[in-house]
Coordinates of C-alpha atoms in Angstrom, one line a residue:
Chain A
M1 CA 125.6 195.1 54.6
T2 CA 129.1 195.1 55.5
I3 CA 131.7 194.3 58.6
T4 CA 134.4 196.9 59.4
V5 CA 137.2 195.8 61.2
V6 CA 139.4 198.1 61.9
G7 CA 142.8 197.3 63.8
S8 CA 146.0 195.9 63.4
I9 CA 147.6 194.4 59.6
A10 CA 151.5 193.3 61.4
Y11 CA 154.5 190.6 60.7
D12 CA 154.5 188.6 63.6
A13 CA 157.6 186.5 64.7
V14 CA 156.4 183.3 66.6
E15 CA 158.3 180.5 69.1
T16 CA 156.1 178.0 70.3
P17 CA 157.5 174.7 71.0
F18 CA 156.2 173.5 68.0
G19 CA 158.1 175.4 65.7
V20 CA 159.4 179.0 64.7
R21 CA 158.5 181.4 62.5
E22 CA 160.7 184.6 61.5
R23 CA 158.8 187.1 59.5
M24 CA 154.3 186.1 58.9
L25 CA 151.4 187.8 58.4
G26 CA 149.3 188.6 61.4
G27 CA 147.8 191.2 63.3
A28 CA 144.2 191.4 65.1
A29 CA 142.6 193.1 61.5
T30 CA 144.1 189.8 59.5
H31 CA 142.9 187.0 61.8
F32 CA 139.3 188.8 62.7
A33 CA 139.3 189.0 58.8
L34 CA 140.1 185.7 57.7
A35 CA 137.1 184.1 60.4
A36 CA 134.9 187.0 59.5
S37 CA 134.5 186.0 55.7
V38 CA 133.4 182.1 55.8
L39 CA 130.2 184.3 57.0
H40 CA 129.9 187.6 55.5
D41 CA 131.3 190.0 53.8
V42 CA 134.3 192.6 55.4
R43 CA 135.8 195.5 54.9
L44 CA 139.6 195.4 56.6
V45 CA 141.1 199.2 57.8
G46 CA 144.8 199.5 59.1
P47 CA 148.0 200.6 57.9
V48 CA 151.0 198.7 56.2
G49 CA 154.2 199.9 54.8
D50 CA 156.2 199.5 52.2
D51 CA 157.4 196.3 53.0
F52 CA 154.5 194.3 53.0
D53 CA 153.8 191.8 50.7
D54 CA 151.0 191.4 47.7
A55 CA 151.2 187.8 48.5
D56 CA 150.1 188.7 52.2
L57 CA 147.5 191.7 50.6
A58 CA 146.2 188.3 48.7
V59 CA 145.5 186.5 51.7
L60 CA 143.9 189.3 53.0
Q61 CA 141.1 189.5 50.4
T62 CA 140.2 185.6 50.9
R63 CA 136.6 184.9 50.5
G64 CA 136.5 188.7 49.0
S65 CA 136.9 190.5 51.7
N66 CA 138.1 194.1 50.5
I67 CA 141.5 195.8 51.1
D68 CA 140.7 199.5 49.9
D69 CA 141.2 200.5 53.5
V70 CA 144.6 199.2 54.0
E71 CA 146.6 201.9 53.7
R72 CA 150.3 201.3 52.3
V73 CA 152.1 204.3 53.9
A74 CA 154.9 205.4 51.8
G75 CA 158.2 204.8 53.4
G76 CA 156.9 203.0 56.5
K77 CA 157.2 199.7 58.1
T78 CA 154.4 197.2 59.0
F79 CA 153.4 196.8 62.8
F80 CA 156.2 194.1 64.4
W81 CA 155.8 191.4 67.1
K82 CA 157.6 188.9 68.3
G83 CA 156.5 186.4 70.9
K84 CA 158.1 183.0 72.7
Y85 CA 155.6 180.8 74.1
G86 CA 155.7 178.8 77.6
W87 CA 155.6 174.2 77.1
D88 CA 152.0 174.5 77.5
L89 CA 151.5 177.7 75.6
N90 CA 149.2 179.1 78.1
T91 CA 152.1 181.8 78.6
R92 CA 153.6 184.0 76.0
E93 CA 156.6 186.9 76.1
T94 CA 157.0 189.2 74.6
L95 CA 159.8 189.8 73.1
D96 CA 159.5 192.9 70.4
T97 CA 156.9 195.3 69.0
Q98 CA 157.8 198.2 66.7
L99 CA 154.6 200.3 66.0
N100 CA 156.2 201.3 62.4
V101 CA 153.2 202.6 60.6
F102 CA 151.2 202.1 63.4
E103 CA 152.5 204.9 65.5
H104 CA 150.9 207.7 63.7
F105 CA 147.7 205.6 62.5
A106 CA 144.5 208.6 62.4
P107 CA 142.0 206.1 60.7
K108 CA 140.4 207.0 57.8
L109 CA 137.2 205.3 56.4
S110 CA 135.9 205.5 53.2
Q111 CA 132.3 205.9 53.3
A112 CA 131.6 202.4 52.0
S113 CA 133.8 201.6 55.5
R114 CA 131.3 203.8 57.4
D115 CA 128.1 202.3 56.0
C116 CA 128.9 199.0 57.5
D117 CA 126.1 197.9 59.7
V118 CA 128.4 195.8 62.3
L119 CA 131.8 197.0 63.6
F120 CA 134.4 195.1 64.9
L121 CA 136.9 197.7 67.0
A122 CA 140.0 195.3 67.6
N123 CA 142.7 196.2 70.2
I124 CA 144.1 199.5 69.2
Q125 CA 144.1 203.1 71.4
P126 CA 140.9 203.8 72.8
G127 CA 141.1 207.1 71.3
L128 CA 141.0 205.5 67.7
Q129 CA 138.6 203.1 69.1
L130 CA 136.4 206.3 69.8
Q131 CA 137.6 207.8 66.5
V132 CA 136.3 205.0 64.8
R133 CA 132.9 204.5 66.4
E134 CA 131.6 208.5 65.3
Q135 CA 132.8 207.5 61.7
C136 CA 130.2 204.7 62.0
P137 CA 127.5 206.5 63.3
S138 CA 124.7 203.4 61.8
A139 CA 126.8 200.1 62.9
R140 CA 124.1 198.3 64.8
F141 CA 126.0 196.0 66.0
V142 CA 129.5 197.4 67.7
A143 CA 131.9 194.7 69.3
L144 CA 135.5 196.4 71.6
D145 CA 138.8 194.0 72.2
S146 CA 141.0 195.7 74.4
M147 CA 144.3 195.0 76.2
N148 CA 146.0 195.3 79.8
L149 CA 148.0 198.4 78.6
W150 CA 145.2 200.8 77.7
I151 CA 143.3 199.7 81.5
D152 CA 147.0 201.2 82.6
I153 CA 147.4 203.8 81.3
A154 CA 144.2 205.4 78.8
R155 CA 141.3 203.6 81.1
D156 CA 139.3 206.9 81.0
E157 CA 138.8 206.7 77.3
L158 CA 139.1 202.7 77.9
V159 CA 135.8 203.4 79.6
E160 CA 133.9 206.2 77.4
I161 CA 134.4 204.1 74.3
I162 CA 133.1 200.7 76.4
G163 CA 130.0 202.7 76.7
R164 CA 129.4 203.2 73.2
V165 CA 129.6 199.4 72.3
D166 CA 127.4 196.4 72.0
C167 CA 129.8 194.0 72.8
L168 CA 132.6 194.3 75.2
M169 CA 134.9 191.2 74.1
L170 CA 138.0 190.8 77.1
N171 CA 140.2 188.3 78.7
D172 CA 138.6 186.9 81.9
E173 CA 141.7 188.6 83.8
E174 CA 141.4 191.8 81.9
L175 CA 138.2 192.3 82.9
R176 CA 138.8 191.8 86.4
Q177 CA 141.4 194.3 86.1
L178 CA 139.3 196.6 84.9
T179 CA 136.8 196.4 87.2
A180 CA 138.6 196.0 90.3
K181 CA 136.3 193.3 90.7
P182 CA 137.9 190.0 91.5
N183 CA 134.8 187.5 90.8
L184 CA 134.3 187.2 86.6
I185 CA 130.7 187.3 87.1
S186 CA 130.5 190.6 89.1
A187 CA 133.0 192.9 86.8
A188 CA 131.2 191.7 83.8
H189 CA 127.5 192.7 85.2
E190 CA 129.5 196.4 86.0
I191 CA 130.2 196.1 82.7
L192 CA 126.5 195.6 81.5
E193 CA 126.3 198.8 83.2
W194 CA 128.3 201.3 81.4
G195 CA 126.7 200.5 78.3
P196 CA 127.2 197.0 76.6
T197 CA 124.6 194.4 76.3
V198 CA 126.9 191.6 76.1
V199 CA 130.2 190.4 77.9
V200 CA 132.5 187.9 75.9
A201 CA 134.9 186.1 78.6
K202 CA 137.6 185.1 76.7
Q203 CA 139.4 181.9 78.6
G204 CA 141.8 180.8 76.6
E205 CA 142.4 176.9 76.1
Y206 CA 139.5 176.7 78.5
G207 CA 136.9 177.7 75.3
S208 CA 134.9 181.1 76.4
A209 CA 131.9 182.8 78.4
L210 CA 129.1 184.7 77.2
I211 CA 127.4 187.3 79.7
T212 CA 124.2 189.4 79.6
K213 CA 122.1 190.8 81.7
D214 CA 119.5 187.7 82.3
D215 CA 121.3 185.1 80.8
F216 CA 124.5 183.2 81.2
F217 CA 126.8 180.6 78.5
A218 CA 129.8 179.3 78.4
L219 CA 131.0 177.1 75.6
P220 CA 135.0 175.2 76.4
A221 CA 137.4 175.6 73.2
Y222 CA 137.6 172.9 71.0
P223 CA 139.2 170.1 72.6
L224 CA 142.5 169.4 69.8
H225 CA 145.6 166.9 70.1
E226 CA 147.9 169.4 68.7
V227 CA 147.9 173.4 69.6
V228 CA 150.3 174.7 67.5
D229 CA 150.2 178.7 67.5
P230 CA 147.4 180.1 70.0
T231 CA 148.6 184.0 68.2
G232 CA 145.6 185.5 66.8
A233 CA 143.3 182.8 68.2
G234 CA 141.2 185.8 70.4
D235 CA 140.8 187.5 67.2
T236 CA 139.7 185.0 64.8
F237 CA 137.5 183.9 68.0
A238 CA 136.0 187.9 67.6
G239 CA 135.4 187.0 64.1
G240 CA 133.7 184.3 63.9
F241 CA 131.2 185.4 66.6
V242 CA 130.8 189.0 64.9
G243 CA 130.4 187.3 61.3
F244 CA 127.8 184.6 62.6
I245 CA 125.8 187.9 64.5
A246 CA 126.2 190.2 61.3
K247 CA 124.2 187.5 59.4
H248 CA 121.9 187.7 62.2
I249 CA 121.3 191.2 62.9
D250 CA 117.5 191.1 62.4
Q251 CA 117.3 188.2 64.6
L252 CA 119.4 189.6 67.9
H253 CA 116.8 189.5 70.4
E254 CA 116.8 185.9 70.0
P255 CA 120.0 184.1 72.4
E256 CA 120.3 181.7 70.3
V257 CA 122.1 184.0 67.7
L258 CA 124.8 185.3 70.5
R259 CA 125.3 181.6 71.5
N260 CA 125.6 180.0 67.8
A261 CA 127.9 183.3 67.5
M262 CA 130.3 181.4 70.3
A263 CA 129.9 178.4 68.4
Y264 CA 131.2 179.9 65.7
G265 CA 134.0 182.0 67.2
T266 CA 135.2 178.8 68.9
A267 CA 135.4 176.6 66.4
L268 CA 137.2 178.3 64.0
A269 CA 139.3 179.4 66.6
S270 CA 140.3 175.9 67.1
F271 CA 141.5 175.9 63.1
N272 CA 143.5 179.0 64.1
V273 CA 145.6 177.0 67.1
E274 CA 146.0 174.4 64.6
Q275 CA 148.7 176.5 62.2
F276 CA 150.7 178.5 62.2
G277 CA 149.6 182.3 61.6
T278 CA 147.4 182.3 59.1
E279 CA 147.4 179.3 57.9
G280 CA 145.2 177.7 59.4
L281 CA 142.4 179.3 58.0
Q282 CA 143.0 180.3 55.0
D283 CA 141.6 177.2 52.8
V284 CA 139.0 176.6 56.1
S285 CA 136.3 174.8 53.9
P286 CA 132.3 175.3 55.3
A287 CA 131.9 171.7 55.9
A288 CA 135.4 171.3 58.0
V289 CA 133.1 174.4 60.1
R290 CA 130.0 172.5 59.7
Q291 CA 131.8 170.2 61.6
R292 CA 133.5 171.5 64.5
V293 CA 130.4 173.4 65.1
D294 CA 128.3 169.9 65.4
D295 CA 130.9 168.7 67.6
L296 CA 130.6 171.3 70.0
W297 CA 126.5 171.1 69.8
R298 CA 127.9 167.6 71.7
F299 CA 130.3 168.7 73.5
A300 CA 128.5 171.4 76.0
R301 CA 125.2 169.6 76.4
F302 CA 123.7 167.0 78.5
E303 CA 120.2 165.5 78.8
R304 CA 118.7 165.4 81.9
M305 CA 118.1 162.3 84.2
E306 CA 115.9 161.8 87.1
V307 CA 117.5 161.7 90.1
A308 CA 116.4 161.0 94.2
L309 CA 118.6 163.4 96.5
L310 CA 118.5 163.2 100.1
D311 CA 117.8 166.4 102.6
Chain B
M1 CA 125.1 149.1 98.7
T2 CA 127.6 152.1 99.6
I3 CA 130.2 154.3 98.5
T4 CA 133.1 154.3 100.6
V5 CA 135.5 156.7 100.1
V6 CA 139.3 157.2 101.8
G7 CA 141.0 160.0 102.7
S8 CA 142.2 163.1 104.8
I9 CA 139.5 164.5 107.7
A10 CA 141.5 167.3 108.8
Y11 CA 141.1 171.2 110.5
D12 CA 142.1 173.9 108.2
A13 CA 143.2 177.4 108.8
V14 CA 142.2 179.7 105.4
E15 CA 142.2 183.1 104.3
T16 CA 140.8 184.9 102.0
P17 CA 140.1 188.5 100.5
F18 CA 136.6 187.2 102.0
G19 CA 137.3 186.2 105.4
V20 CA 139.7 184.3 107.8
R21 CA 139.1 181.0 109.3
E22 CA 141.2 179.6 112.4
R23 CA 140.5 176.5 112.9
M24 CA 137.0 175.2 110.8
L25 CA 136.2 170.9 109.8
G26 CA 138.1 170.3 106.3
G27 CA 139.9 167.2 104.3
A28 CA 139.3 165.5 101.4
A29 CA 136.8 163.1 102.6
T30 CA 135.1 165.4 104.6
H31 CA 133.6 167.8 101.5
F32 CA 133.4 164.4 99.6
A33 CA 130.8 162.6 101.7
L34 CA 129.0 165.8 102.6
A35 CA 128.5 166.0 98.8
A36 CA 128.0 162.4 97.6
S37 CA 126.1 162.2 100.4
V38 CA 123.1 164.4 98.7
L39 CA 123.1 161.3 96.4
H40 CA 123.7 158.4 97.9
D41 CA 125.1 156.1 101.6
V42 CA 128.5 157.1 102.1
R43 CA 131.3 155.2 104.3
L44 CA 133.9 157.3 105.6
V45 CA 137.7 155.8 106.0
G46 CA 140.3 157.7 107.9
P47 CA 142.0 159.1 110.9
V48 CA 141.4 162.2 113.9
G49 CA 143.2 162.9 116.7
D50 CA 142.1 163.3 120.5
D51 CA 141.2 167.1 119.5
F52 CA 138.3 166.1 117.3
D53 CA 135.2 167.9 118.6
D54 CA 132.0 165.8 118.9
A55 CA 130.0 168.5 117.0
D56 CA 132.7 168.2 114.0
L57 CA 131.7 164.1 113.9
A58 CA 127.8 165.1 113.9
V59 CA 129.1 166.9 110.4
L60 CA 130.5 164.2 109.2
Q61 CA 127.5 162.1 109.8
T62 CA 125.2 164.5 107.5
R63 CA 122.8 163.1 105.4
G64 CA 123.0 159.4 107.2
S65 CA 126.9 158.9 106.4
N66 CA 128.4 156.1 107.9
I67 CA 131.9 157.4 110.5
D68 CA 132.2 153.5 112.0
D69 CA 135.6 154.0 110.0
V70 CA 136.7 156.9 111.4
E71 CA 139.3 156.1 113.5
R72 CA 140.2 158.4 116.2
V73 CA 144.1 157.8 117.0
A74 CA 144.6 158.1 120.7
G75 CA 147.5 160.7 121.7
G76 CA 147.0 161.9 118.7
K77 CA 146.3 165.2 116.7
T78 CA 143.9 165.9 113.4
F79 CA 145.3 166.5 110.2
F80 CA 146.1 170.6 109.5
W81 CA 145.8 172.4 107.1
K82 CA 146.7 176.5 106.9
G83 CA 146.5 178.0 103.6
K84 CA 146.2 181.8 101.8
Y85 CA 144.4 182.8 98.9
G86 CA 145.5 185.4 96.6
W87 CA 142.9 188.4 95.4
D88 CA 141.3 186.2 92.9
L89 CA 140.8 182.8 94.6
N90 CA 143.3 181.3 91.2
T91 CA 146.2 181.3 93.6
R92 CA 146.7 179.8 96.9
E93 CA 149.4 179.4 99.0
T94 CA 150.4 176.5 101.8
L95 CA 151.5 177.8 104.6
D96 CA 151.2 175.0 107.1
T97 CA 151.0 171.4 106.7
Q98 CA 151.0 169.6 109.8
L99 CA 150.2 165.7 108.5
N100 CA 149.5 164.9 112.6
V101 CA 147.4 161.2 112.4
F102 CA 148.2 161.0 109.2
E103 CA 152.0 160.5 108.9
H104 CA 151.6 156.6 110.3
F105 CA 148.0 156.2 108.9
A106 CA 147.1 152.9 107.7
P107 CA 143.8 152.2 106.2
K108 CA 141.9 149.5 107.8
L109 CA 138.6 149.0 106.7
S110 CA 135.7 146.9 108.1
Q111 CA 133.8 144.5 105.7
A112 CA 131.3 146.8 105.2
S113 CA 133.6 149.3 104.4
R114 CA 135.4 147.0 102.1
D115 CA 132.2 145.6 100.1
C116 CA 131.7 149.0 99.0
D117 CA 130.3 148.8 95.0
V118 CA 131.9 152.3 94.2
L119 CA 135.1 153.3 95.8
F120 CA 136.8 157.1 96.3
L121 CA 140.2 157.7 96.7
A122 CA 140.9 160.6 98.3
N123 CA 144.6 162.6 97.4
I124 CA 146.7 160.4 99.4
Q125 CA 149.7 158.9 99.3
P126 CA 149.7 156.7 96.9
G127 CA 151.2 153.8 98.4
L128 CA 147.8 153.6 100.6
Q129 CA 145.7 154.1 97.5
L130 CA 146.9 150.9 96.4
Q131 CA 146.5 148.6 100.0
V132 CA 142.9 150.6 100.1
R133 CA 142.2 148.9 96.8
E134 CA 143.2 145.8 97.7
Q135 CA 141.0 145.7 99.9
C136 CA 138.0 146.7 98.1
P137 CA 138.0 143.9 95.0
S138 CA 134.1 144.0 94.5
A139 CA 134.2 148.1 93.6
R140 CA 132.7 148.0 90.2
F141 CA 133.6 151.9 90.1
V142 CA 136.3 153.2 91.6
A143 CA 137.5 157.1 91.0
L144 CA 141.2 158.2 92.4
D145 CA 142.3 162.1 93.5
S146 CA 146.1 162.8 93.8
M147 CA 148.2 166.0 93.4
N148 CA 151.6 167.3 92.1
L149 CA 153.3 166.1 95.3
W150 CA 153.1 162.2 94.6
I151 CA 154.0 163.2 90.7
D152 CA 157.3 164.4 92.2
I153 CA 158.0 162.0 94.9
A154 CA 156.2 158.6 94.3
R155 CA 154.9 158.5 90.7
D156 CA 155.5 154.3 90.5
E157 CA 153.2 154.0 92.5
L158 CA 150.8 156.7 91.6
V159 CA 151.4 154.9 87.9
E160 CA 150.4 151.5 89.3
I161 CA 146.6 152.5 91.8
I162 CA 145.9 154.1 88.3
G163 CA 146.6 151.2 86.5
R164 CA 143.9 150.1 88.7
V165 CA 140.9 152.6 88.5
D166 CA 138.4 153.5 86.5
C167 CA 138.2 157.0 86.8
L168 CA 141.3 159.6 87.1
M169 CA 140.1 163.5 87.8
L170 CA 143.0 165.8 88.6
N171 CA 143.3 169.4 88.1
D172 CA 144.7 169.9 84.2
E173 CA 147.9 171.2 85.6
E174 CA 148.5 167.5 87.2
L175 CA 146.9 165.7 84.3
R176 CA 149.8 167.5 82.0
Q177 CA 152.5 166.7 84.7
L178 CA 152.1 163.3 85.3
T179 CA 152.0 162.7 81.2
A180 CA 155.4 165.3 80.6
K181 CA 152.2 166.6 77.7
P182 CA 151.8 170.1 77.5
N183 CA 148.5 169.0 75.4
L184 CA 145.1 168.4 77.7
I185 CA 143.9 166.1 75.5
S186 CA 146.8 164.3 74.7
A187 CA 147.4 163.7 78.2
A188 CA 144.4 162.8 78.8
H189 CA 144.4 160.1 76.0
E190 CA 147.6 158.3 77.3
I191 CA 146.3 158.2 80.9
L192 CA 143.3 156.2 79.2
E193 CA 146.0 154.1 77.6
W194 CA 146.7 153.1 81.6
G195 CA 143.9 151.5 82.5
P196 CA 141.0 154.0 83.3
T197 CA 138.3 154.8 80.8
V198 CA 137.2 158.1 82.3
V199 CA 139.6 161.0 82.7
V200 CA 138.1 164.4 84.4
A201 CA 140.3 167.5 84.1
K202 CA 139.5 169.5 87.1
Q203 CA 140.0 173.4 85.9
G204 CA 138.9 175.7 88.8
E205 CA 136.3 178.5 88.1
Y206 CA 136.9 177.4 84.4
G207 CA 134.9 174.5 85.7
S208 CA 135.9 170.3 84.5
A209 CA 136.5 168.2 81.0
L210 CA 134.9 164.5 81.0
I211 CA 137.9 163.0 78.5
T212 CA 136.6 159.0 77.5
K213 CA 138.3 156.8 74.6
D214 CA 135.1 158.5 72.2
D215 CA 133.6 161.4 74.1
F216 CA 134.3 164.8 74.9
F217 CA 132.6 167.0 77.4
A218 CA 133.0 170.3 79.2
L219 CA 130.6 172.2 81.8
P220 CA 131.2 175.6 83.3
A221 CA 131.8 176.5 86.7
Y222 CA 128.7 177.1 87.5
P223 CA 128.4 181.2 87.7
L224 CA 128.2 183.0 90.9
H225 CA 128.4 186.3 91.8
E226 CA 130.5 185.8 95.6
V227 CA 132.8 182.8 95.8
V228 CA 134.5 183.3 99.5
D229 CA 136.0 180.1 99.8
P230 CA 137.7 177.4 96.8
T231 CA 139.1 175.6 99.7
G232 CA 137.7 171.6 99.0
A233 CA 136.1 172.3 95.7
G234 CA 137.4 169.5 94.1
D235 CA 136.8 166.9 96.5
T236 CA 133.5 168.1 96.5
F237 CA 132.8 168.1 92.8
A238 CA 134.0 164.3 93.0
G239 CA 131.7 163.9 95.3
G240 CA 128.6 164.5 93.5
F241 CA 130.4 163.4 90.9
V242 CA 131.1 159.7 92.3
G243 CA 127.6 160.4 94.6
F244 CA 125.7 160.5 91.2
I245 CA 127.9 157.5 89.2
A246 CA 126.8 155.5 92.1
K247 CA 123.3 155.8 91.8
H248 CA 123.7 154.7 88.3
I249 CA 126.0 152.0 88.0
D250 CA 123.9 149.4 86.8
Q251 CA 123.5 152.6 83.4
L252 CA 127.3 153.3 83.0
H253 CA 127.6 152.3 79.5
E254 CA 125.2 155.3 78.7
P255 CA 127.1 158.3 78.2
E256 CA 124.7 160.9 79.8
V257 CA 125.7 159.4 83.4
L258 CA 128.6 160.3 83.1
R259 CA 128.0 164.3 82.1
N260 CA 124.6 164.1 84.4
A261 CA 127.2 163.4 87.0
M262 CA 130.0 166.3 86.1
A263 CA 126.6 168.6 86.6
Y264 CA 125.5 167.1 89.8
G265 CA 129.7 167.6 90.6
T266 CA 129.2 171.2 89.5
A267 CA 126.5 172.3 91.1
L268 CA 127.6 171.3 94.5
A269 CA 130.8 172.6 94.3
S270 CA 129.4 175.8 93.4
F271 CA 127.6 175.9 96.8
N272 CA 130.9 174.7 98.5
V273 CA 132.7 177.5 97.4
E274 CA 129.6 180.4 98.6
Q275 CA 130.8 179.6 101.6
F276 CA 133.9 178.7 104.2
G277 CA 134.2 175.1 105.1
T278 CA 131.3 172.6 105.2
E279 CA 129.0 175.2 105.7
G280 CA 127.4 175.8 101.8
L281 CA 126.8 171.4 101.8
Q282 CA 125.3 171.5 105.3
D283 CA 122.1 172.2 104.6
V284 CA 121.8 172.1 101.0
S285 CA 118.7 171.3 100.0
P286 CA 117.2 169.4 96.8
A287 CA 115.3 171.7 95.2
A288 CA 118.7 174.2 95.6
V289 CA 120.6 171.3 93.8
R290 CA 118.6 169.8 91.1
Q291 CA 117.9 174.3 90.6
R292 CA 121.7 174.4 90.0
V293 CA 121.5 171.6 87.7
D294 CA 119.0 173.4 85.6
D295 CA 120.7 176.6 84.8
L296 CA 123.8 174.9 84.1
W297 CA 121.5 172.8 82.0
R298 CA 120.6 176.0 80.1
F299 CA 123.8 177.4 80.6
A300 CA 125.9 174.9 78.3
R301 CA 123.7 174.4 75.7
F302 CA 123.0 175.8 72.3
E303 CA 120.5 174.6 69.4
R304 CA 122.1 175.3 65.8
M305 CA 121.1 177.7 63.7
E306 CA 121.4 176.9 59.9
V307 CA 123.6 179.7 58.2
A308 CA 125.4 179.9 54.7
L309 CA 128.9 179.8 54.6
L310 CA 131.7 181.1 51.9
D311 CA 133.8 178.7 50.3

């Protein structure tokens, strides 16, 4: 039993108020796998170029993740993204995007990757996500990420693939844009009519919210005194979330599975943003992850006190 | 024993995607009192003009709130604010502000208002907040709201009054601006060095966070399918928060008091934003408030599940 993730493996150039990195390992599949591998076996699917370092291949294999379907495209260059964050890290500007080997990417999954029980379709062109979905008919839980670009230029395909997954994970403003509904709860409930049983609204520094037909749950982001680089936080969150679900695939009817999945996603994302690129997740220890989940358990709950109210 | 609130009593003109109101009762002290009165006795202090309707005076007295210190200024006009909200209600533009009777407001508290155990200094000029603070020496818990304008033009006085209160309640971006620290947790901890023992970061539709020296707690906003008018949500939250604390002033060392205070503030704010102006709070029932606190209790908590993690 495995999780398959299909998405970008990239080199990122990032500038934040805390420093500059000219070229570091990044990409959605990378961040996802680093987090999910804390919980479960992962198989990565995605293209890289001739320029991809062996040391970075080794990072992709952290905690035993399988890279048989990481295709090294001869003569190609690895996907490149360059961005700059504002003062409080809540805004970012894309300075450069070079699709490179991603431009002609046609996902070819090995039988082992097709046989996954759990599938994460990271943010790529919705048509490609549909192709991957069709190659993995036995997946019991499929989660999907996307972005505003695809809502703008490929909305029909995006709605089609959303109809064929169990869980949509999107930024809250993208959920609004996708449904043209200004209210997040209404937007999420509309999407629950399209097929998914779970919608996760990613809310950046404010945490995330989980919306199902009958339930609502929200967790703050883990409170940190210093956030250094938010790049990949959403994919790291997705890795923890989906990783926990993969581990409890037979208990998905229990609401606590999804809630704990949110906590693991949140805890793992906090390690990601504390350092640049993949540094925060490469050596994260089980004890440290458990400590942050315990902290979140405490940060989020209250015990009701009786109080008289006036009419 | 009473809560005294000093702040604006206003007429608001509001345009949201859900409707327009040309003139409705508003103001920080108004929204605060409507919420706090669900929990506790309240005395309002603030000026109104000749134009202030008797029917609105009656609304200020909802659930027995005392208006002896609501001063009707002869020949004056009531504070007026006009604003327009964007599509998703997350942005708002002030179209008009007429200080009117507020321009020469010098807070004069009756002995009964000075004798308060709990004091809420709503958002007014920090110098006036200092004057009020000095008139209430026996207050055991003092909470303060402010805004970006005073950080810009009266920062020294603002820092001085912050040093003399127990709790600062501010929007998260204002906490950053005030401390010049981009990180919310660091910003809050700096303010805890100035005097307050509690910082509440108001985060709009994302809810709120509570930061003390040794603790952190966050609650999402109550999930609503329709938000009609966010005006006064922060002051309504403050009313529920401070009202709950007033009711438990001898138990302030118990962390659950502050956490439940957050829950009551959040629940009451949700009724405020469902309708225009004061409509949502005027007739709110104890049972409805309790139901939303119970819901929040459920929305925010998870029970930890054991899971094996990879090293």
